[in-house]
XYZ file of C-alpha atoms in Angstrom:
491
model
C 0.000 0.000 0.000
C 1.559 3.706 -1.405
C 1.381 5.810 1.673
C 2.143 10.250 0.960
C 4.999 11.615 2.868
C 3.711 14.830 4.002
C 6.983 16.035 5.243
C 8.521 15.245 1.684
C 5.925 16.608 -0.295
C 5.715 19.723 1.147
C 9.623 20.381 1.315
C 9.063 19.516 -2.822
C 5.921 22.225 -2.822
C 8.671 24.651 -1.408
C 11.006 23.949 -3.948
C 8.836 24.302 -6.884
C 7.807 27.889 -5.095
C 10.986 29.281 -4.875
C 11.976 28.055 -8.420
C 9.260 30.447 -9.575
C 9.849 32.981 -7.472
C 13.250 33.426 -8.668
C 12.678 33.244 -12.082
C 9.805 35.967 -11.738
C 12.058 37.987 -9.557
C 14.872 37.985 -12.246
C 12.268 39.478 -14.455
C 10.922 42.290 -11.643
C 14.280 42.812 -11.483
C 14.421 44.292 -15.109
C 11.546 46.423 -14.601
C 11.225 50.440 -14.322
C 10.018 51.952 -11.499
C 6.474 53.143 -12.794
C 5.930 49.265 -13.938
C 6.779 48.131 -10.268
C 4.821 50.794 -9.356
C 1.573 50.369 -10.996
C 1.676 46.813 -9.498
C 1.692 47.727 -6.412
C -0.854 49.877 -6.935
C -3.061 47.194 -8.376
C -2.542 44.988 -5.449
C -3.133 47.559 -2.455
C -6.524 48.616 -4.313
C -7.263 44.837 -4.415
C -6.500 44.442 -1.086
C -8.785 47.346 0.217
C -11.712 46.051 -1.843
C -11.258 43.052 -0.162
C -10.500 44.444 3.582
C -14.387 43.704 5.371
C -14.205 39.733 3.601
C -10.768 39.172 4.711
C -11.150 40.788 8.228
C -14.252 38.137 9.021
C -12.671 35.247 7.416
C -9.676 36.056 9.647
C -11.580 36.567 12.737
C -13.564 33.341 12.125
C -10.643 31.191 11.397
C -8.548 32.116 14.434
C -10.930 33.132 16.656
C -8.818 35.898 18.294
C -9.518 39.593 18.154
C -12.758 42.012 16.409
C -13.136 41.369 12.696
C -13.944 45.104 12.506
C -10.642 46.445 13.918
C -8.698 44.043 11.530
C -10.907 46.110 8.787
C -9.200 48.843 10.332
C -5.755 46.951 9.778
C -6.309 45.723 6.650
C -6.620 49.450 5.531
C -3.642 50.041 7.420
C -2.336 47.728 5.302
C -3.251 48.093 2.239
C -4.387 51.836 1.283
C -2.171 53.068 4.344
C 1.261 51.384 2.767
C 0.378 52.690 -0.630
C 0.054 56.282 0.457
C 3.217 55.756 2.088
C 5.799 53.957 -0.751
C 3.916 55.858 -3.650
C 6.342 58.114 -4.190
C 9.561 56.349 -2.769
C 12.247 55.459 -5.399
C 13.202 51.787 -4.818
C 14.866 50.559 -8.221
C 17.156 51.833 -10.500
C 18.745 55.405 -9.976
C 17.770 56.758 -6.367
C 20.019 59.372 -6.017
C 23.139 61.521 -7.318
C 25.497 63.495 -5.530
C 27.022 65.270 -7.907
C 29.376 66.973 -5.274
C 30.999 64.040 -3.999
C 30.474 62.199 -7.466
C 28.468 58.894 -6.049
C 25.115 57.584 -7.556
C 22.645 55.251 -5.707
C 21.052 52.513 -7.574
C 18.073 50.945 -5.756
C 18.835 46.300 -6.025
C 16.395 44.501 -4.821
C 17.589 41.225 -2.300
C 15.858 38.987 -4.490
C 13.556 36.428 -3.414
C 11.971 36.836 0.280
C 10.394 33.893 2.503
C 7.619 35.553 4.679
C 6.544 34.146 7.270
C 2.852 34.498 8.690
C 1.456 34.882 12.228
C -2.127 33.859 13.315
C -2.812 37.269 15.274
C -2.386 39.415 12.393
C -2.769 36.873 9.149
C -3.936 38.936 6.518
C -2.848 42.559 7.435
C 0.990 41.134 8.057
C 0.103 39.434 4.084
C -0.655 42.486 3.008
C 1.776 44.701 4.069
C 4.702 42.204 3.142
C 3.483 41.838 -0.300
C 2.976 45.267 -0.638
C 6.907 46.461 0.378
C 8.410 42.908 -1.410
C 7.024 44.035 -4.592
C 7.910 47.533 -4.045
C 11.578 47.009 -3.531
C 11.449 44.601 -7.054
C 11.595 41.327 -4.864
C 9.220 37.921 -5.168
C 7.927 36.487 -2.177
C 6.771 33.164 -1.085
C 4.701 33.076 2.192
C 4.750 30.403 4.713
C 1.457 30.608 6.611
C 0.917 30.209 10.177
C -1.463 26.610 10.191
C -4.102 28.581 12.663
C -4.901 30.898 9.891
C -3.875 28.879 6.606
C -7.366 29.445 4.964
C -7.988 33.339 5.419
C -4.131 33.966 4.560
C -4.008 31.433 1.134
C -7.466 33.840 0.382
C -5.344 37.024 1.147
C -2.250 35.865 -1.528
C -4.820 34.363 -4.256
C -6.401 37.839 -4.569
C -2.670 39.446 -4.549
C -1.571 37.121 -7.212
C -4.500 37.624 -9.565
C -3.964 41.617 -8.996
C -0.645 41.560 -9.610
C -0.291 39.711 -12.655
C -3.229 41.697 -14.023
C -0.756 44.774 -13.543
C 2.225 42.715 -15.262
C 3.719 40.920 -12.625
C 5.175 37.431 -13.669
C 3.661 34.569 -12.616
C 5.027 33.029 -9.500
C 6.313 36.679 -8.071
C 3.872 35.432 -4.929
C 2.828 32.943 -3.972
C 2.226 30.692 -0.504
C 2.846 26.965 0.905
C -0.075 25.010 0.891
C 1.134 21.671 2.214
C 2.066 23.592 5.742
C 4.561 21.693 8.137
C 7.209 22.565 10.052
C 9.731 20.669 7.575
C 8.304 23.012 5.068
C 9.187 26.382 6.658
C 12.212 25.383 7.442
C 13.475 24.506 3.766
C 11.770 27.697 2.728
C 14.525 29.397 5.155
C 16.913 27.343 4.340
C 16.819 27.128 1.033
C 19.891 28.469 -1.219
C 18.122 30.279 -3.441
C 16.237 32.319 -0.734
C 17.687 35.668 -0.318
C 15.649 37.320 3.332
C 13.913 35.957 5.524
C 10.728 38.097 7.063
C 9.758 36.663 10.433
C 7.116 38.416 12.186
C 5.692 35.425 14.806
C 6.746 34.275 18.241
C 10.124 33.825 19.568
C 11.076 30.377 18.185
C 9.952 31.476 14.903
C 12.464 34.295 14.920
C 15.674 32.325 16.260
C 15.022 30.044 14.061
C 14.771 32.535 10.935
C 18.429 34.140 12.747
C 19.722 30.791 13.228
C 19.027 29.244 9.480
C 21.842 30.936 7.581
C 20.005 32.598 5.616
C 19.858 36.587 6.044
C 16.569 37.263 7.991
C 14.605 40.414 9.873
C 12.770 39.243 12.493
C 11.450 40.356 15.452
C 10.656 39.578 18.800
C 7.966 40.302 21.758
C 6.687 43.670 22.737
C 6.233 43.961 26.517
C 5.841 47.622 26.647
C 4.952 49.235 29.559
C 2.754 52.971 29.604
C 4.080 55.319 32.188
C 0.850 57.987 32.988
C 3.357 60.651 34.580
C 1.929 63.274 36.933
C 1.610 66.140 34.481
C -0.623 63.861 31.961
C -3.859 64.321 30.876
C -5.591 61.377 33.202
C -8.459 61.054 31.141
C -7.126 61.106 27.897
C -4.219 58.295 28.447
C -6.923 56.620 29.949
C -9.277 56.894 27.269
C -6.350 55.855 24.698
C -4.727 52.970 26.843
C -8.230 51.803 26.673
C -8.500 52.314 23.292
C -5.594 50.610 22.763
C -5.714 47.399 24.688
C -9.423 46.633 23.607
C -8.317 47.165 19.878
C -9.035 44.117 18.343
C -8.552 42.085 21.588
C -4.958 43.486 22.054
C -3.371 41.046 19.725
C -0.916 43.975 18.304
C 2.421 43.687 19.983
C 3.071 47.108 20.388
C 0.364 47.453 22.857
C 0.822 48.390 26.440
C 1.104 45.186 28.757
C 1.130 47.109 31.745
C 0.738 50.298 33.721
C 3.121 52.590 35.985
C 1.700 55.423 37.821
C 3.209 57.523 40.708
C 2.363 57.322 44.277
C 0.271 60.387 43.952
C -1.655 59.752 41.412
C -2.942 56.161 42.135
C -5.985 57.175 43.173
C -6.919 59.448 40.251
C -5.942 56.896 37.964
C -7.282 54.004 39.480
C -10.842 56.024 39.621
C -10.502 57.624 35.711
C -9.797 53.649 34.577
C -12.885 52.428 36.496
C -14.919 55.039 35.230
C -14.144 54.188 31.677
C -14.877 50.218 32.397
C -11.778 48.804 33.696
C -12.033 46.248 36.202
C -9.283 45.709 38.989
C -9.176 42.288 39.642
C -9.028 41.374 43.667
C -6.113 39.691 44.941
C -7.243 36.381 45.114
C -8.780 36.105 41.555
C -5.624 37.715 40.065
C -3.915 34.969 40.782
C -5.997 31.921 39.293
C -5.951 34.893 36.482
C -2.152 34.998 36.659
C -1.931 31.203 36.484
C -4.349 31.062 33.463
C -2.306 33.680 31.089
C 0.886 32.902 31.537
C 1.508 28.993 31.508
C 4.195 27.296 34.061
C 6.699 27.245 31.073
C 6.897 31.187 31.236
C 4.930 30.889 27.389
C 2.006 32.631 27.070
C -1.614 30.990 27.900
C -2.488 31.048 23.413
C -6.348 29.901 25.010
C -6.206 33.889 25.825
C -4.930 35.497 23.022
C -7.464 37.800 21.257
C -10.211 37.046 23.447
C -12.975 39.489 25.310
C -11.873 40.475 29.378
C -15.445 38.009 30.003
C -14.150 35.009 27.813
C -10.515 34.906 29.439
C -12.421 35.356 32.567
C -14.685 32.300 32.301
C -11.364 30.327 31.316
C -9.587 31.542 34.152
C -12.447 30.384 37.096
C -13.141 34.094 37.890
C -15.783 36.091 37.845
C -15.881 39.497 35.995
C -18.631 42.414 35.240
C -20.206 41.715 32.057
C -19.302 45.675 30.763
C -15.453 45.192 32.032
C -13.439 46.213 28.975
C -9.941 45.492 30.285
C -8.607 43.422 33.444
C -6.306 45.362 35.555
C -4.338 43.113 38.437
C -1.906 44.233 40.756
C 1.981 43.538 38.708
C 3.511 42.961 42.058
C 7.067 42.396 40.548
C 8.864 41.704 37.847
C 10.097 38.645 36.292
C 9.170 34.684 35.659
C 6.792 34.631 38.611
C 5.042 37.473 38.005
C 2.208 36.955 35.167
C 1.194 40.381 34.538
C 4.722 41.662 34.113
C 5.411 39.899 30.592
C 3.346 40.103 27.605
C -0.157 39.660 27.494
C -1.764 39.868 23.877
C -5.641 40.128 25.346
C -7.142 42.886 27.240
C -5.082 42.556 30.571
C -2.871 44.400 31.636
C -0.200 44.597 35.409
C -0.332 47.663 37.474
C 2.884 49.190 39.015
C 3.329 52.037 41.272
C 6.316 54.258 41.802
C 6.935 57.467 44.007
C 8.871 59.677 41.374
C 9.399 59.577 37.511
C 12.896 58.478 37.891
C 11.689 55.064 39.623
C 9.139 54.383 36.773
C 12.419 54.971 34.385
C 13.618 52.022 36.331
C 10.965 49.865 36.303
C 10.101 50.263 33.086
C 14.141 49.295 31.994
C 13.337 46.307 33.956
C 9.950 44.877 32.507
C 11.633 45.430 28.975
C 14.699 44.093 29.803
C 12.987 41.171 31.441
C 10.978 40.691 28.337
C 10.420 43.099 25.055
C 13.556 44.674 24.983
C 13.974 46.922 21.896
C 10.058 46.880 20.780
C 8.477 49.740 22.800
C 7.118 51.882 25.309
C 4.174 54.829 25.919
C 4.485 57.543 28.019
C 1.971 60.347 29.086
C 3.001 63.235 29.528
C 3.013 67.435 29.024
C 7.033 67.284 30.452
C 9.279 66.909 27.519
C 12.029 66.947 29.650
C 10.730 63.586 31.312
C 10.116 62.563 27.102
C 13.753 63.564 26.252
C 15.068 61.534 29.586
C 13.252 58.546 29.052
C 14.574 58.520 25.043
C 17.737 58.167 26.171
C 17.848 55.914 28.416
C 15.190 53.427 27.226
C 16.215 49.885 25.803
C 13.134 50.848 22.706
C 13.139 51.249 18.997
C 10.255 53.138 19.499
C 8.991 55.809 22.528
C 5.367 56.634 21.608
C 4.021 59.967 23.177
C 0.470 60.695 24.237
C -0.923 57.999 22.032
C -2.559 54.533 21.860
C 0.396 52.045 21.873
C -1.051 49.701 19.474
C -1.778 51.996 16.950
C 0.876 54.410 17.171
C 3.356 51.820 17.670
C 2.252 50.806 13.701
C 2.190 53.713 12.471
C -1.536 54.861 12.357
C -1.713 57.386 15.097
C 1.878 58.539 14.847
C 4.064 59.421 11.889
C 5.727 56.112 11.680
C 6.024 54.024 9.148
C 3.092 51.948 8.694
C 4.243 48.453 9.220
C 3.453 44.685 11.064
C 6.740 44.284 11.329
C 8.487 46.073 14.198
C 12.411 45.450 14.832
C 13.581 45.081 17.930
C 17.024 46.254 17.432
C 20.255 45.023 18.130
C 18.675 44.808 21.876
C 15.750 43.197 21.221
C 17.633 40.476 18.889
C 16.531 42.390 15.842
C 18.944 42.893 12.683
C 17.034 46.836 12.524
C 14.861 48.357 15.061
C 13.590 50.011 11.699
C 9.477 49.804 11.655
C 10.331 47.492 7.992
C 9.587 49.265 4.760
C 10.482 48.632 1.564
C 14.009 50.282 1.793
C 14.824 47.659 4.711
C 14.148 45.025 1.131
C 16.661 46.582 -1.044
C 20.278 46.361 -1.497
C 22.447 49.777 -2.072
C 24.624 49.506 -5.151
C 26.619 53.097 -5.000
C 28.551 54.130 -7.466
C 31.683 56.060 -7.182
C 33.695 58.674 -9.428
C 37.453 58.777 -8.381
C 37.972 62.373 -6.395
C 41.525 62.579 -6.132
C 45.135 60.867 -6.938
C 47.941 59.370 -4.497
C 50.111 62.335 -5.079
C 47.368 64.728 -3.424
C 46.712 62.254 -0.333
C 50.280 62.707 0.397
C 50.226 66.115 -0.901
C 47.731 66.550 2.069
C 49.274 64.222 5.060
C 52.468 66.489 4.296
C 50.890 69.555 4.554
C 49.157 68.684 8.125
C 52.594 67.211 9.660
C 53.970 70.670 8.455
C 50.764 72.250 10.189
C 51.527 70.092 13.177
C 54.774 71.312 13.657
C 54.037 74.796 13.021
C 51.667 74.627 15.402
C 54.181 72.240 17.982
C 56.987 75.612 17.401
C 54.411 78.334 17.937
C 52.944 76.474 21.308
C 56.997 75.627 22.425
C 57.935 79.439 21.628
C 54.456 80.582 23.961
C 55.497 78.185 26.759
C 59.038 79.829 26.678
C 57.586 83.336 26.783
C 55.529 82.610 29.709
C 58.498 80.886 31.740
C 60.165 84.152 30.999
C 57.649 85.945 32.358
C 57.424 84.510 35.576
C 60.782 83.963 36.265
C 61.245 88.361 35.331
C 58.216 89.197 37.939
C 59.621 86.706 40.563
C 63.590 88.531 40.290
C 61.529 92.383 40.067
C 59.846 91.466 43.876
């Protein structure tokens, strides 16, 4: 009896893929930039047509988050990116400097693997295809198995836009036969040129650790500091905003809360008042031993789900209006639960007696977990903003805003993106938010400026300098002994 090896045949499907994809990409790679970019603008309008479907297909599928806020996201993604990279020069000549004789030619790393989370499927397949294509690469996409269906749907209606705009076949495409075995060939595989990891932490060591050139990035833990000059309500009102957007399932969004001695009680009142619930004691811990699992891995039965749901899961009872779960953070580290990152509305509370102590505990939860991904602060003190920018282990400080949103660019004037780096902190090769010039190579070149003769025509002429300047300081030092030793005999 014949019996399929999966494993086999989908290290084979990969093969085929990135065959394709590098014979398309050879062929984007001799295009202008107005036929990349009418592509691109073929496939974001696609996309946004598309944006309500693909939202409730992905909400269905993985059951985490608000298919209406990932219509929000797949805007983002989409319309948001285009309005963005419209105008950016990506291929050919990007720039002369006709001073110091160099030219900038735009090359584009060739074929990219991307690979696919379940919290943000079709967004994150948006918004890679988008800035591959931009920067003249292919890309095949390995799909996170939670969300297989809604992200295969997301690439099937990029492919057919695409080549309708003159894209070569096989410029994008996705695994279908989805294993383990599979992703890992598509990382592997010589002919890949960049990995794109955006996923949990295994998935990004093992993008670093495959040989093959990769961005990835890791977990956001950030904290949101509500200093004492802020604008209660409003951080309220947008930490809110923020942690209920669809479910908290962005990474960027705040994971806990640091407020100083003196302002507990306002705060604790103003988030009560806009439907937070503070857990008591003894329910935040069954809640604590629900989220975070006794491996130190996040609870994934919580991810994306409603304050009432994670609740029920948990053994605890809640309000039926509660719109986040606030519990006390305690401390930070392994055995504290609400200090690392919680992707559903929850979120640790932390107080501190002055601004400089929530600078400290702040460098702790990030260092602890989420270094390099990033951090809120309310404020009106941009002396406080300026303090915590440079001290802060972040590739991004967001100001007065909703973390989750500002953090991808929609609220702020970042670059819209679903991939965040983390830095050289954070494990990241960028702590760029990754556009399409994070996809391209830099080919420069250079005119020759000057001969042999005039380098040493120069190093000459500053020794001589030098030891004009040597004499003049000797003869000034002589003149001064002089001096003294006059006024001492005249006494």
């Amino acid at each position: 009896m014949y019996i399929e090896d999966k494993d086999l045949l989908s290290i084979q499907e990969v093969r085929h893929l990135i065959q394709r994809a590098k014979v398309a990409q050879q062929k984007l790679a001799l295009m202008s930039q107005e036929q990349i970019d009418t592509i691109v603008k073929v496939v974001a309008k696609a996309c946004y047509d598309q944006r309500e479907r693909l939202a409730k297909m992905a909400a269905e599928e993985t059951g985490f988050g608000k298919w209406q806020d990932k219509v929000l996201k797949n805007a983002l993604a989409s319309k948001g990116i285009l309005e963005e990279i419209k105008d950016m020069r990506t291929v050919g000549i990007l720039r002369e400097d006709k001073e110091n004789k160099v030219i900038e030619v735009g090359v584009p790393v060739g074929v990219v693997a991307g690979l696919i989370p379940s919290t943000n499927p079709t967004s994150t397949v948006m918004y890679k295809a988008l800035i591959a294509l931009k920067g003249g690469n292919s890309i095949v996409f390995s799909p996170h198995p939670h969300a297989a269906k809604c992200i295969n749907e997301t690439v099937d209606i990029i492919k057919k836009a695409a080549v309708s705009a003159g894209c070569p076949e096989g410029a994008v495409s996705v695994i279908q036969r989805v294993s383990i075995e599979a992703t890992n060939e598509l990382m592997k595989h010589k002919d890949t040129n960049l990995i794109l990891a955006t996923g949990g932490n295994a998935m990004v060591k093992a993008a670093y650790s495959s040989g093959t050139p990769a961005i990835g990035v890791g977990p956001g833990n950030g904290p949101a500091f509500i200093e004492k000059t802020a604008d209660v309500p409003k951080a309220v009102r947008q930490i809110l905003d923020s942690k209920t957007f669809d479910n908290g399932v962005i990474c960027a969004s705040e994971q806990s809360i640091i407020v100083e001695e003196e302002m507990k009680e306002k705060v604790v009142e103003e988030f009560k008042r806009q439907g937070a619930y503070f857990v008591p004691k003894e329910d935040a811990k069954k809640l604590g031993a629900f989220i975070i699992l006794p491996s130190g891995a996040m609870n994934p039965k919580m991810v994306g789900k409603t304050p009432q749901v994670i609740a029920k899961l948990a053994g605890i009872s809640v309000p039926d209006d509660a719109r986040v779960l606030i519990a006390d953070g305690e401390g930070v580290g392994k055995q504290y639960p609400y200090s690392m990152e919680k992707l559903a509305p929850v979120l640790g509370f932390y107080t501190v007696k002055t601004w400089e102590e929530a600078c400290e505990l702040s460098i702790r939860i990030l260092h602890h977990e989420g270094a390099g991904h990033t951090l809120a602060i309310h404020t009106q003190n941009e002396n406080i903003v300026r303090e915590f920018a440079l001290r802060k282990p972040v590739s991004r400080l967001l100001v007065n805003t909703p973390a989750a949103l500002g953090g991808v660019g929609a609220t702020t004037g970042l670059f819209p993106a679903f991939t965040l780096g983390c830095g050289a902190v954070g494990g990241s090769a960028t702590s760029d938010n990754v556009s399409p010039l994070n996809l391209i190579n830099i080919r420069r070149v250079a005119y020759g400026t000057a001969e042999l003769a005039d380098l040493r025509k120069t190093e000459n002429q500053e020794c001589l300098d030098c030891q004009v300047e040597k004499q003049i300081d000797e003869e000034q030092l002589v003149d001064l002994l002089v001096q003294r030793v006059l006024s001492k005999l005249t006494k």
